PDB file of C-alpha atoms and ligand atoms in Angstrom:
ATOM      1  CA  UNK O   1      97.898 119.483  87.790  1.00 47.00           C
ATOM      2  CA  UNK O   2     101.398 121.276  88.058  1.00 47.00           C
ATOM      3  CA  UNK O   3     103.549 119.213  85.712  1.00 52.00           C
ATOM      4  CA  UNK O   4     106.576 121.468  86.356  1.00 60.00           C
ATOM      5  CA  UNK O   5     107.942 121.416  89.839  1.00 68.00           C
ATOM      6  CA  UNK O   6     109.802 124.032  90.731  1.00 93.00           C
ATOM      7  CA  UNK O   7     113.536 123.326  90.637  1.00 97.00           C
ATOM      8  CA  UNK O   8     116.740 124.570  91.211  1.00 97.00           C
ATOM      9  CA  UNK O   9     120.107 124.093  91.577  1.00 96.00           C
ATOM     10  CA  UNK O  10     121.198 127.281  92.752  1.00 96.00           C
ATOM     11  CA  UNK O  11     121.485 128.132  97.203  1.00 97.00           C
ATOM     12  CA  UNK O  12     121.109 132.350  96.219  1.00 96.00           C
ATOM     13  CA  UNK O  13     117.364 131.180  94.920  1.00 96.00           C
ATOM     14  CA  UNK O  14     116.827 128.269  97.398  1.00 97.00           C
ATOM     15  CA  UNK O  15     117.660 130.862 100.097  1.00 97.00           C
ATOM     16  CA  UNK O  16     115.377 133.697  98.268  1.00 97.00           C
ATOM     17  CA  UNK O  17     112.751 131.084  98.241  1.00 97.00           C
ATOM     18  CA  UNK O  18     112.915 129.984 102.109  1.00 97.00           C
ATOM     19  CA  UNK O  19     113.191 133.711 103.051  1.00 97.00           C
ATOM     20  CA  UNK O  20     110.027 134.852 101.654  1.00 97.00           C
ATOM     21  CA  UNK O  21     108.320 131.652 103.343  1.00 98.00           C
ATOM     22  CA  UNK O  22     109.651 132.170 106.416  1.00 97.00           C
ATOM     23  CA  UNK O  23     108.235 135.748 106.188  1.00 98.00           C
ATOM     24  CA  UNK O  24     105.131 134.598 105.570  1.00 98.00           C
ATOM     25  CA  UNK O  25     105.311 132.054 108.885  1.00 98.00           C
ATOM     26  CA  UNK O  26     105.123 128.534 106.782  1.00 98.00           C
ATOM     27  CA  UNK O  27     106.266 125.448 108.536  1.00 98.00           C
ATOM     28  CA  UNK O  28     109.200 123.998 105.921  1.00 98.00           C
ATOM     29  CA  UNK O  29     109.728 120.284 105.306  1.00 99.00           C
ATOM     30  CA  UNK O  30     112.515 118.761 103.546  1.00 99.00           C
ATOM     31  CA  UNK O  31     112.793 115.712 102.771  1.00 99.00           C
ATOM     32  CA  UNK O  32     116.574 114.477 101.314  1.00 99.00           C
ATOM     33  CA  UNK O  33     116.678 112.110  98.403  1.00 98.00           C
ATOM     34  CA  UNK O  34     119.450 110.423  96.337  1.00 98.00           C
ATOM     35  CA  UNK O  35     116.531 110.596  93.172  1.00 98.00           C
ATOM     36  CA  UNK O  36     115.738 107.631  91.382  1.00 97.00           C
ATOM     37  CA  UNK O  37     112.598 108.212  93.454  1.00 98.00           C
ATOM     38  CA  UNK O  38     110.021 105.136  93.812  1.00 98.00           C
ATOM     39  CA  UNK O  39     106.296 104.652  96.059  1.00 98.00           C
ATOM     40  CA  UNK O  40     108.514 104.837  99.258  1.00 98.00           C
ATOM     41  CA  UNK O  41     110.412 108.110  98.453  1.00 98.00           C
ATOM     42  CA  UNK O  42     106.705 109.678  97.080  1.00 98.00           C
ATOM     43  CA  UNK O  43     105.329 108.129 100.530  1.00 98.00           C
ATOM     44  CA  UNK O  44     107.571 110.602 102.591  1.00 99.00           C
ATOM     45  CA  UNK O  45     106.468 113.582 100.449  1.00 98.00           C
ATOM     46  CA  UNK O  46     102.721 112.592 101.127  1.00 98.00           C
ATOM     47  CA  UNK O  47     104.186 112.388 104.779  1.00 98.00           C
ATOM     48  CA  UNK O  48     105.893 116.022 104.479  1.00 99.00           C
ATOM     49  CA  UNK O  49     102.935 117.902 103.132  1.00 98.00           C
ATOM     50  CA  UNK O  50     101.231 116.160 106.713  1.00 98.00           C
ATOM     51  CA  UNK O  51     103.685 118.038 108.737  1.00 98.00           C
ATOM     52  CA  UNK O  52     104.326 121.638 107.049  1.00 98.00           C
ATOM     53  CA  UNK O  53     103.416 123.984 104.545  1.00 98.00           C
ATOM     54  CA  UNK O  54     105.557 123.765 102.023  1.00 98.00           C
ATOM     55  CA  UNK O  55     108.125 120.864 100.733  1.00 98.00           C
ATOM     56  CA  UNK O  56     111.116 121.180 100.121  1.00 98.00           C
ATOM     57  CA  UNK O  57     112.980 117.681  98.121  1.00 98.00           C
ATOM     58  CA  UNK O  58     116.363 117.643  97.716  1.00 98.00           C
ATOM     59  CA  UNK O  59     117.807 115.009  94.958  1.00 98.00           C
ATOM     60  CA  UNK O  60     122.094 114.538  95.174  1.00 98.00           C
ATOM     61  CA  UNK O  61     123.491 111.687  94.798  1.00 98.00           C
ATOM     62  CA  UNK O  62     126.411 112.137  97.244  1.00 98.00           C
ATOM     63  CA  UNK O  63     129.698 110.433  96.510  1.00 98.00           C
ATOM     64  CA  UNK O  64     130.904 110.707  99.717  1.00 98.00           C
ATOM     65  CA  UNK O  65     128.420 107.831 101.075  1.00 98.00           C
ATOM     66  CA  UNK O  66     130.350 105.407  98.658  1.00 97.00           C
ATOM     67  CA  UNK O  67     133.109 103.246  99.415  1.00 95.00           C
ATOM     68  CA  UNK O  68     135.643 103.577  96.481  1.00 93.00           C
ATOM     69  CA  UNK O  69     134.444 100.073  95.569  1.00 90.00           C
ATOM     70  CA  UNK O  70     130.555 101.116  95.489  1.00 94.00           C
ATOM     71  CA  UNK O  71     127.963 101.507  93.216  1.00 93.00           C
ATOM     72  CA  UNK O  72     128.685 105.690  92.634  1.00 96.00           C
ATOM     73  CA  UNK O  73     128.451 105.284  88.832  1.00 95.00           C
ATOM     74  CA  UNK O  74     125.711 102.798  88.441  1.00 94.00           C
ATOM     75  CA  UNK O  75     123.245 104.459  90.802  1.00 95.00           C
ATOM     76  CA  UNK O  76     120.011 104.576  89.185  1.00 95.00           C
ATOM     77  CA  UNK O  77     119.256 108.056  87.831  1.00 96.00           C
ATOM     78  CA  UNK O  78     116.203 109.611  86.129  1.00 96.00           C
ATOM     79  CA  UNK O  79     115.912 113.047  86.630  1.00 96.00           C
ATOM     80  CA  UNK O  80     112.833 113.462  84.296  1.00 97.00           C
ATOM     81  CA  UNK O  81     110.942 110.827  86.168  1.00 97.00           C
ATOM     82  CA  UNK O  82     111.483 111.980  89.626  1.00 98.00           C
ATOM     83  CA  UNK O  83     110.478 115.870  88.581  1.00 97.00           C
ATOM     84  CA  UNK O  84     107.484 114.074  87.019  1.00 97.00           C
ATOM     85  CA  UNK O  85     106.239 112.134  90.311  1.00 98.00           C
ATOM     86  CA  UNK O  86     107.201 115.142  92.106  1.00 98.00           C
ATOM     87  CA  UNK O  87     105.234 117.396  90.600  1.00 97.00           C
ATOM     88  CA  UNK O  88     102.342 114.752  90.689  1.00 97.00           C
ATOM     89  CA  UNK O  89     102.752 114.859  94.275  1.00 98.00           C
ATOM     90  CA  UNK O  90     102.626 118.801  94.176  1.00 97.00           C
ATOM     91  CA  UNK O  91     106.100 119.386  95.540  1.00 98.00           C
ATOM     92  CA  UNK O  92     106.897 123.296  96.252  1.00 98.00           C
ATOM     93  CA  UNK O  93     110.861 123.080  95.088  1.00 98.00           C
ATOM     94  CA  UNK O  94     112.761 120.717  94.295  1.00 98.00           C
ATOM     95  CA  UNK O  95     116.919 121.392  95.359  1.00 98.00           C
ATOM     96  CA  UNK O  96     119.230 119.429  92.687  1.00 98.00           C
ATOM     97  CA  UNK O  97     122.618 121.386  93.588  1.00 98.00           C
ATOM     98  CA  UNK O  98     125.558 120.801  91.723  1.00 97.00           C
ATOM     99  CA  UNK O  99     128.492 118.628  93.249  1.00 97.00           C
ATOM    100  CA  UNK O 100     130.763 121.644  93.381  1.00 95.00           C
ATOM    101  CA  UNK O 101     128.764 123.733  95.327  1.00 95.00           C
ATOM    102  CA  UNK O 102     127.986 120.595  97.937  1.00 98.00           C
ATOM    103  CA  UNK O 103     131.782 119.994  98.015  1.00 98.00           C
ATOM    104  CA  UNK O 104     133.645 123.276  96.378  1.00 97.00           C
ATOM    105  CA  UNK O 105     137.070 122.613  95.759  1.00 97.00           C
ATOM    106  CA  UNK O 106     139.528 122.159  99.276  1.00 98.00           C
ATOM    107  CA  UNK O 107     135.983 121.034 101.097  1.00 98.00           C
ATOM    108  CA  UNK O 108     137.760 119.336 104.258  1.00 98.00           C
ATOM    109  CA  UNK O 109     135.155 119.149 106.580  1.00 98.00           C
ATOM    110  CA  UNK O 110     133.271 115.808 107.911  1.00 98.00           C
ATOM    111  CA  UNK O 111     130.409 115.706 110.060  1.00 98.00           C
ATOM    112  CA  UNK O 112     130.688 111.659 112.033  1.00 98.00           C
ATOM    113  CA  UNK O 113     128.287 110.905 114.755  1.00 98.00           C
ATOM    114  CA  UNK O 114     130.039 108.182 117.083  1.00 96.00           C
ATOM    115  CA  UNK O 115     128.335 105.346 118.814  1.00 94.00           C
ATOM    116  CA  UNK O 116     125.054 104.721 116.756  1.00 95.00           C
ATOM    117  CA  UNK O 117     127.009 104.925 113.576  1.00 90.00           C
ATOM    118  CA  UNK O 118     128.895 102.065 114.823  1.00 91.00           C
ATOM    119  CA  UNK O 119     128.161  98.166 113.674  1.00 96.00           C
ATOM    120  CA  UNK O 120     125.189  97.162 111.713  1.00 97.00           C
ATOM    121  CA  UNK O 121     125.782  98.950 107.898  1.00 96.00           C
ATOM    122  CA  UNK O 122     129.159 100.834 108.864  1.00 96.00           C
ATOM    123  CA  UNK O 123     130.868  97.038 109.049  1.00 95.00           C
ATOM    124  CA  UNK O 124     131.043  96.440 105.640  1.00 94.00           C
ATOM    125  CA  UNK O 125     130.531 100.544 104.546  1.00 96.00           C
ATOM    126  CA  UNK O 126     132.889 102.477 106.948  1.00 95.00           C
ATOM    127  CA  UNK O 127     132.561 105.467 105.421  1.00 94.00           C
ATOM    128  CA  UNK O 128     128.910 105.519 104.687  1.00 98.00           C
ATOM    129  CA  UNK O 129     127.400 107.611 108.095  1.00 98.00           C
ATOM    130  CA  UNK O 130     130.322 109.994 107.792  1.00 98.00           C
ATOM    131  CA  UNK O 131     129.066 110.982 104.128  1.00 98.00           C
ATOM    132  CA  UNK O 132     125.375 110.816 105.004  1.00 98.00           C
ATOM    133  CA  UNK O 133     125.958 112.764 108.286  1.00 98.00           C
ATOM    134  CA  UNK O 134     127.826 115.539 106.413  1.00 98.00           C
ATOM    135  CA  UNK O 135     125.742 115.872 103.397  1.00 98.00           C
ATOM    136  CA  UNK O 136     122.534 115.781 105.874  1.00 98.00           C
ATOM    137  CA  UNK O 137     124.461 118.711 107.805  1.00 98.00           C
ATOM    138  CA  UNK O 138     124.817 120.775 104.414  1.00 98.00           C
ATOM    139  CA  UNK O 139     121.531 119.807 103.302  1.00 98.00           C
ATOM    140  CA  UNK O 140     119.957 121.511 106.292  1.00 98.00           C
ATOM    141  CA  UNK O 141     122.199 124.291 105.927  1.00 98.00           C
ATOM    142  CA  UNK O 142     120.493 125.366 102.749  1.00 98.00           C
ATOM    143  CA  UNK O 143     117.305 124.509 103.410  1.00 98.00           C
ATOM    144  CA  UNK O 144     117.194 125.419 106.842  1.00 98.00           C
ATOM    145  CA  UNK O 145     113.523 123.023 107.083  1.00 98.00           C
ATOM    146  CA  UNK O 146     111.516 123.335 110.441  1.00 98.00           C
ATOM    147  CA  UNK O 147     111.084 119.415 109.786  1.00 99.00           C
ATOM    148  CA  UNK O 148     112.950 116.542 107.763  1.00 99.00           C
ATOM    149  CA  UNK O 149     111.428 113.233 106.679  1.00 99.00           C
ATOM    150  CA  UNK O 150     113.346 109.906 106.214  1.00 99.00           C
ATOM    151  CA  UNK O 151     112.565 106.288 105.765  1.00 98.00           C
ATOM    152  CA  UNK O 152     112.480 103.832 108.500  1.00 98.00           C
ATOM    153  CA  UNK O 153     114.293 101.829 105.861  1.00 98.00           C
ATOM    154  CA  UNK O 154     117.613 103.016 106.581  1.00 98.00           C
ATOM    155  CA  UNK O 155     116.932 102.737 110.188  1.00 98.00           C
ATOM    156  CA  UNK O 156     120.755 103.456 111.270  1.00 98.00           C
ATOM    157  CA  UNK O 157     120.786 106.559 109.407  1.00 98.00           C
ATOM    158  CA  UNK O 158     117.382 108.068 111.065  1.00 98.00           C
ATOM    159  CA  UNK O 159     118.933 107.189 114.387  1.00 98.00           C
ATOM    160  CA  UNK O 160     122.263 108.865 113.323  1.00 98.00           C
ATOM    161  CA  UNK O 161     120.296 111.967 111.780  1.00 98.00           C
ATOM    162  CA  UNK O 162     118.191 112.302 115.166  1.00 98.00           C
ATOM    163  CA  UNK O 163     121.248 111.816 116.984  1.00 98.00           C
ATOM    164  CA  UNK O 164     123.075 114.812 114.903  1.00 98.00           C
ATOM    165  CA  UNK O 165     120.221 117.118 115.443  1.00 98.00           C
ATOM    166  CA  UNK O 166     120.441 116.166 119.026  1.00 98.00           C
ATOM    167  CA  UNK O 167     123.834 116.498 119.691  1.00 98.00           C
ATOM    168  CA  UNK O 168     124.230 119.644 117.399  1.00 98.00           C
ATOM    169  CA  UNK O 169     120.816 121.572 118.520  1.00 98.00           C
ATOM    170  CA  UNK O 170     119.728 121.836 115.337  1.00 98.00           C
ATOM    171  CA  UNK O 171     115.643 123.278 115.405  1.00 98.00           C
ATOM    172  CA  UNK O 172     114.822 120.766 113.104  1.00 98.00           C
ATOM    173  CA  UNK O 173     112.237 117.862 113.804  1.00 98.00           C
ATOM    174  CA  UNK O 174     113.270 114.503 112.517  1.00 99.00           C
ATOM    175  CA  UNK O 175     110.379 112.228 111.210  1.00 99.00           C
ATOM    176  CA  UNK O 176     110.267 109.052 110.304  1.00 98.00           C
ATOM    177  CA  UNK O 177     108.368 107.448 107.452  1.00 98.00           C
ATOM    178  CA  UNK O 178     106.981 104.071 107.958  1.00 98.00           C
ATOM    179  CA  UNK O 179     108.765 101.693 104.885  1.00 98.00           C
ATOM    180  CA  UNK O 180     106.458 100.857 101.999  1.00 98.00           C
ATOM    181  CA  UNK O 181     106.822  97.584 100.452  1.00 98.00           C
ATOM    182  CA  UNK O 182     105.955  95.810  97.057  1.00 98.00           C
ATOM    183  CA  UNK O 183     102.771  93.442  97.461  1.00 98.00           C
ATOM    184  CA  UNK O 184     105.209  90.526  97.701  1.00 98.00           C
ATOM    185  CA  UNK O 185     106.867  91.761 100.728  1.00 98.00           C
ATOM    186  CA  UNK O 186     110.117  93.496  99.745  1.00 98.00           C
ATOM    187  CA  UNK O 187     110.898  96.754 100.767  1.00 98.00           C
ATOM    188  CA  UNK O 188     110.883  99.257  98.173  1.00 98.00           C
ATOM    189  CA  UNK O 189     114.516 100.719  97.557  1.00 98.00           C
ATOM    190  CA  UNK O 190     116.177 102.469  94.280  1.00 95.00           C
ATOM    191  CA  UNK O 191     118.809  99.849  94.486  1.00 95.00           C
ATOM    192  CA  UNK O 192     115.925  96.957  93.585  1.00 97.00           C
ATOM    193  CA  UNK O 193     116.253  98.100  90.133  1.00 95.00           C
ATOM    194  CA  UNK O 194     120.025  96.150  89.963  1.00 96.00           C
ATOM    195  CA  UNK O 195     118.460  92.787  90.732  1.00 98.00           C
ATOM    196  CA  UNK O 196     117.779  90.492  87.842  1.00 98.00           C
ATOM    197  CA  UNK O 197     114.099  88.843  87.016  1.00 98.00           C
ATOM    198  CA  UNK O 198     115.719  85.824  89.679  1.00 97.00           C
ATOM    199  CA  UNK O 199     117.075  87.810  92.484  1.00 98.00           C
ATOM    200  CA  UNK O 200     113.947  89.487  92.320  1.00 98.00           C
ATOM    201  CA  UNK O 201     111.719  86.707  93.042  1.00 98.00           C
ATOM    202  CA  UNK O 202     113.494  85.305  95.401  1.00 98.00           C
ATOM    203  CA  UNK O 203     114.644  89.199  97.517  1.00 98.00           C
ATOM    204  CA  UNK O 204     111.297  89.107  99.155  1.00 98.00           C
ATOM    205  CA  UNK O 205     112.021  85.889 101.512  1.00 98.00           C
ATOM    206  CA  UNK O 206     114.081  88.799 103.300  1.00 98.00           C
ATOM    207  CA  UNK O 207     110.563  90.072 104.664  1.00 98.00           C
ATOM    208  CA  UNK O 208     109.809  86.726 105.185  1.00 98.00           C
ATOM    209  CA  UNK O 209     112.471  85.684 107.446  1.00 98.00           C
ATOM    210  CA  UNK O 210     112.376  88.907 109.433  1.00 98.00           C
ATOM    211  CA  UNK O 211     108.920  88.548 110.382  1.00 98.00           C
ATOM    212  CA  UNK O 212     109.173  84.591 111.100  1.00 98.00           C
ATOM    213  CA  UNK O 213     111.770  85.736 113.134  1.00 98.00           C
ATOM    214  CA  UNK O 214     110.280  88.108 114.963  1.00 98.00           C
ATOM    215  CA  UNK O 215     107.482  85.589 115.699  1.00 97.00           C
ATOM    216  CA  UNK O 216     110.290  83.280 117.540  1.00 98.00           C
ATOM    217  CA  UNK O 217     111.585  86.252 119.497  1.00 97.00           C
ATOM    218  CA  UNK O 218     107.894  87.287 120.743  1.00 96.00           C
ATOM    219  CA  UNK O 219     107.754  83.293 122.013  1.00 96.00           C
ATOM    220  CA  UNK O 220     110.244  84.058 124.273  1.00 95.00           C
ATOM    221  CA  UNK O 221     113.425  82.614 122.563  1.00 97.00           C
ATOM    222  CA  UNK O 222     117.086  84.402 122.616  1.00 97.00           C
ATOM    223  CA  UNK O 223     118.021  85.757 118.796  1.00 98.00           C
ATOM    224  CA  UNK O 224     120.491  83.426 118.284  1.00 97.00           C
ATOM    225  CA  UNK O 225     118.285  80.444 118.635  1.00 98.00           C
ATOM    226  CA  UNK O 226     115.677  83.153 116.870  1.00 98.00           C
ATOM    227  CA  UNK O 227     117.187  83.930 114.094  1.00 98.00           C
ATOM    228  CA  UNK O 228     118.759  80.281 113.048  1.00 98.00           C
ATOM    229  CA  UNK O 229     116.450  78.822 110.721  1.00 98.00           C
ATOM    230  CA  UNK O 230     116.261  81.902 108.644  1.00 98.00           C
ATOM    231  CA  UNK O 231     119.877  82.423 108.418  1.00 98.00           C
ATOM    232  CA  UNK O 232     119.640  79.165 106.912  1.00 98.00           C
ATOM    233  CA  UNK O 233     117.054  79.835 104.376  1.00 98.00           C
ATOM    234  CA  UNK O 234     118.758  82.957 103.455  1.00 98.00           C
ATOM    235  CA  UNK O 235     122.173  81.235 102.760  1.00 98.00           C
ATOM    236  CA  UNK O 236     120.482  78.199 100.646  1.00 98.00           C
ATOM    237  CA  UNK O 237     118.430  80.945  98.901  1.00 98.00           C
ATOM    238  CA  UNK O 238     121.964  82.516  97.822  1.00 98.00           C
ATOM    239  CA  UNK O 239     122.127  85.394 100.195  1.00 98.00           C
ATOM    240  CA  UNK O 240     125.051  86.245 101.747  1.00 98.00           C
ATOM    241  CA  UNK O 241     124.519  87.969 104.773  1.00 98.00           C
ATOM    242  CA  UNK O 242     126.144  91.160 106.441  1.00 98.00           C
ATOM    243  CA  UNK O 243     124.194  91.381 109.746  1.00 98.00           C
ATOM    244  CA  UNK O 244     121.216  89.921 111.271  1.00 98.00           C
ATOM    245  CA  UNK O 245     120.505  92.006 114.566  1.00 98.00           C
ATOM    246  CA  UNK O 246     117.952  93.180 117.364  1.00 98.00           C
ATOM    247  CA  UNK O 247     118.386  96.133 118.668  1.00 97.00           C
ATOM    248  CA  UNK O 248     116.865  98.375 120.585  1.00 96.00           C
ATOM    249  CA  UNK O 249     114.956 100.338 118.741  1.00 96.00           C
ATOM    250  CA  UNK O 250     116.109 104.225 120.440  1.00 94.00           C
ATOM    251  CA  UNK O 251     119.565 103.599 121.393  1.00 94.00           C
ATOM    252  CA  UNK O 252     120.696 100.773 118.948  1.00 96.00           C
ATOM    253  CA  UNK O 253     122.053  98.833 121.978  1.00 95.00           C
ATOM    254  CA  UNK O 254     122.329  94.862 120.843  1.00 95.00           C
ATOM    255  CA  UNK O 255     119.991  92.978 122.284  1.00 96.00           C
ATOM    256  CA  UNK O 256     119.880  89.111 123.147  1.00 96.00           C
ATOM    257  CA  UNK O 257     116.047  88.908 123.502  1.00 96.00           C
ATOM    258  CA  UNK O 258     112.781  90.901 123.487  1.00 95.00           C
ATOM    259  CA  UNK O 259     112.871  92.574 126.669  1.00 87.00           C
ATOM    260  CA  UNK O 260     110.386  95.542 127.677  1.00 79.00           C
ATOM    261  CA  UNK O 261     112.201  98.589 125.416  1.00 83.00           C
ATOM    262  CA  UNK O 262     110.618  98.556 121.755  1.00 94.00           C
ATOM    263  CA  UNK O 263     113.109  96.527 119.919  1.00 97.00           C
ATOM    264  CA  UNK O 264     113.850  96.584 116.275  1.00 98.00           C
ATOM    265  CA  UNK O 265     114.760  93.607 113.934  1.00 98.00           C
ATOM    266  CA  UNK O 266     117.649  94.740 111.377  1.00 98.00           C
ATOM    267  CA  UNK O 267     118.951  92.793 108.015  1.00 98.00           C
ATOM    268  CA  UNK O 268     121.607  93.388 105.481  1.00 98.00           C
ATOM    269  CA  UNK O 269     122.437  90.670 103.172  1.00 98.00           C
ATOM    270  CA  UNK O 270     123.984  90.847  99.144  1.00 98.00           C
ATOM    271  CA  UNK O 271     121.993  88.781  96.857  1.00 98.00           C
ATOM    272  CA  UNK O 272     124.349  88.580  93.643  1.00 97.00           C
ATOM    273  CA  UNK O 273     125.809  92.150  93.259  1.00 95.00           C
ATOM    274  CA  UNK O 274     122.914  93.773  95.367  1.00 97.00           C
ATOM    275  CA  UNK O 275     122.918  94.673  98.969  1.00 97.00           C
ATOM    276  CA  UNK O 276     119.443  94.735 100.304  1.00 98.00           C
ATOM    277  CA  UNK O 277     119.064  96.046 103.542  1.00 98.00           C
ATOM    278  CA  UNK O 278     115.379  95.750 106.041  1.00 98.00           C
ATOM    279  CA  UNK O 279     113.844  96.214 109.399  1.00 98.00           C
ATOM    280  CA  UNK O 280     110.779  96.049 111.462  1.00 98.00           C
ATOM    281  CA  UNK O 281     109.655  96.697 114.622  1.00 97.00           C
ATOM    282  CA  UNK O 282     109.495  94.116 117.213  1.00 97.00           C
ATOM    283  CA  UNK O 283     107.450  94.258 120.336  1.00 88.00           C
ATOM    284  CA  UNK O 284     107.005  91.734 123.042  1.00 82.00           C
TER     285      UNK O 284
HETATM  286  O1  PAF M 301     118.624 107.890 102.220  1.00 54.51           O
HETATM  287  C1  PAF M 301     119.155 108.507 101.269  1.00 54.51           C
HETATM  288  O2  PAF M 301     118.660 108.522 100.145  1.00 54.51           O
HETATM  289  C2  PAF M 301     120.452 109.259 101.501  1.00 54.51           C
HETATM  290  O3  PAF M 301     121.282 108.573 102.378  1.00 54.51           O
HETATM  291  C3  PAF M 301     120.242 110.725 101.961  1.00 54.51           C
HETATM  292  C4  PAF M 301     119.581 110.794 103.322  1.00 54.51           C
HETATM  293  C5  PAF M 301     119.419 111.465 100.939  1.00 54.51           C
HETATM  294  C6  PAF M 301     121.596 111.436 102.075  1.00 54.51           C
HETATM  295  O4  PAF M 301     122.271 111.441 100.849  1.00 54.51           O
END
């Protein structure tokens, strides 16, 4: 087993790298990570290796998708770890660029995608999409992948990536990976690691509440009345929530009830200091 991915930080080698596979015709894959890399991230490199011939992951953690009061300096990192899984999972190069040559001194440019970036997560993180939307934008810059691979956990942002590539006619092909989850229901996330032994046990009634939930809306009953009795269980369980919402699942459009379109269930809620955020699919 390789147990030293390829790495660097450097866009003269990433370039040399994607110019001599390009020459020899392989399909590229990239699949953008803030590190701190867990089942799900690992998931979307099995994914990627599905899709292309060689994988490209990128680990930055980009300060420009945190508002100044954010969790910038406490976001896990383990850079030994995630080279380790990543070579495990036979990655082809790993990108870790340096801030300064993400955002070089005078940088003035940001990429913001309207409409679907608007409600849900950009309520209580205004500034989140614009970062993710521009750092997504350089990211395929460099790597210049035939495909790119994100979680269906941050729903809003694969529906603001596809909408970038859409709008900007990027060649790339967005996929999304299905979210993996710990046996007890919660969806694995990086930002799991800040919630104590209590928060823990109790951040999987999330799951709960949007599949009860989505049970009520398939019996035919508006979301309001839907959603009610878990909004309830969530706030006597100590969550404080930033948006319960269906939606439809392409567009993003609010819905009141299940209707024909695939629709998709969305939560955010802070349990002590930790926003957890979930979705699933709903279909009538
Ligand atoms: O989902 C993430 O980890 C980040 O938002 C992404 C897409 C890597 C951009 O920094």
């Amino acid at each position: 087993m390789n147990e030293d991915p390829n790495t660097t930080n450097r866009l003269s080698e990433l370039r040399k790298r994607i110019s001599s596979w390009r020459k020899e015709k392989q399909r590229i894959v990239l699949v953008p990570t803030m590190g701190a890399l867990h089942n799900g991230h690992l998931s979307l490199v099995d994914l990627a290796h599905g899709l292309g011939d060689k994988v490209i992951v990128s680990l930055f953690v980009n300060p420009k998708q945190f508002g100044a009061n954010e969790d910038l300096d406490l976001y896990p990192r383990d850079i030994e770890g995630d080279l380790a899984a990543l070579a495990r999972h036979s990655v082809d190069l790993v990108y870790m660029p340096e801030l300064d040559q993400i955002y070089p001194p005078g940088f003035a440019t940001t990429i913001s995608v309207s409409g679907i970036s608007q409600g849900l997560c950009t309520d209580t993180r205004p500034d989140f999409f614009d970062g993710v939307a521009t750092i997504v934008t350089k990211l395929f810059l460099h790597c210049q992948p035939d495909l790119a691979v994100f979680g269906e956990k941050d729903y809003q942002q694969l529906m603001v990536v596809r909408r970038l590539v859409r709008d900007l006619d990027l060649p790339i092909e967005v996929v999304g990976g299905p979210i993996v989850r710990a046996d007890d229901g919660l969806a694995l996330s990086s930002r799991n690691a800040y919630l104590s032994k209590r928060e823990r046990a109790s951040a999987p009634l999330l799951h709960k509440i949007l599949a009860q939930t989505a049970q009520r809306l398939k019996e035919g009953l508006v979301m309001q009345k839907a959603c009610s009795p878990g909004v309830h269980k969530l706030a006597k369980a100590g969550f404080e929530l930033d948006y319960f919402e269906l939606r439809d699942a392409l567009n993003l459009t609010p819905l009141r009830q299940l209707d024909e379109m695939p629709a998709r269930l969305l939560i955010a809620a802070r349990l002590g200091d930790t926003r957890l955020i979930d979705n699933i699919a709903v279909m009538r």
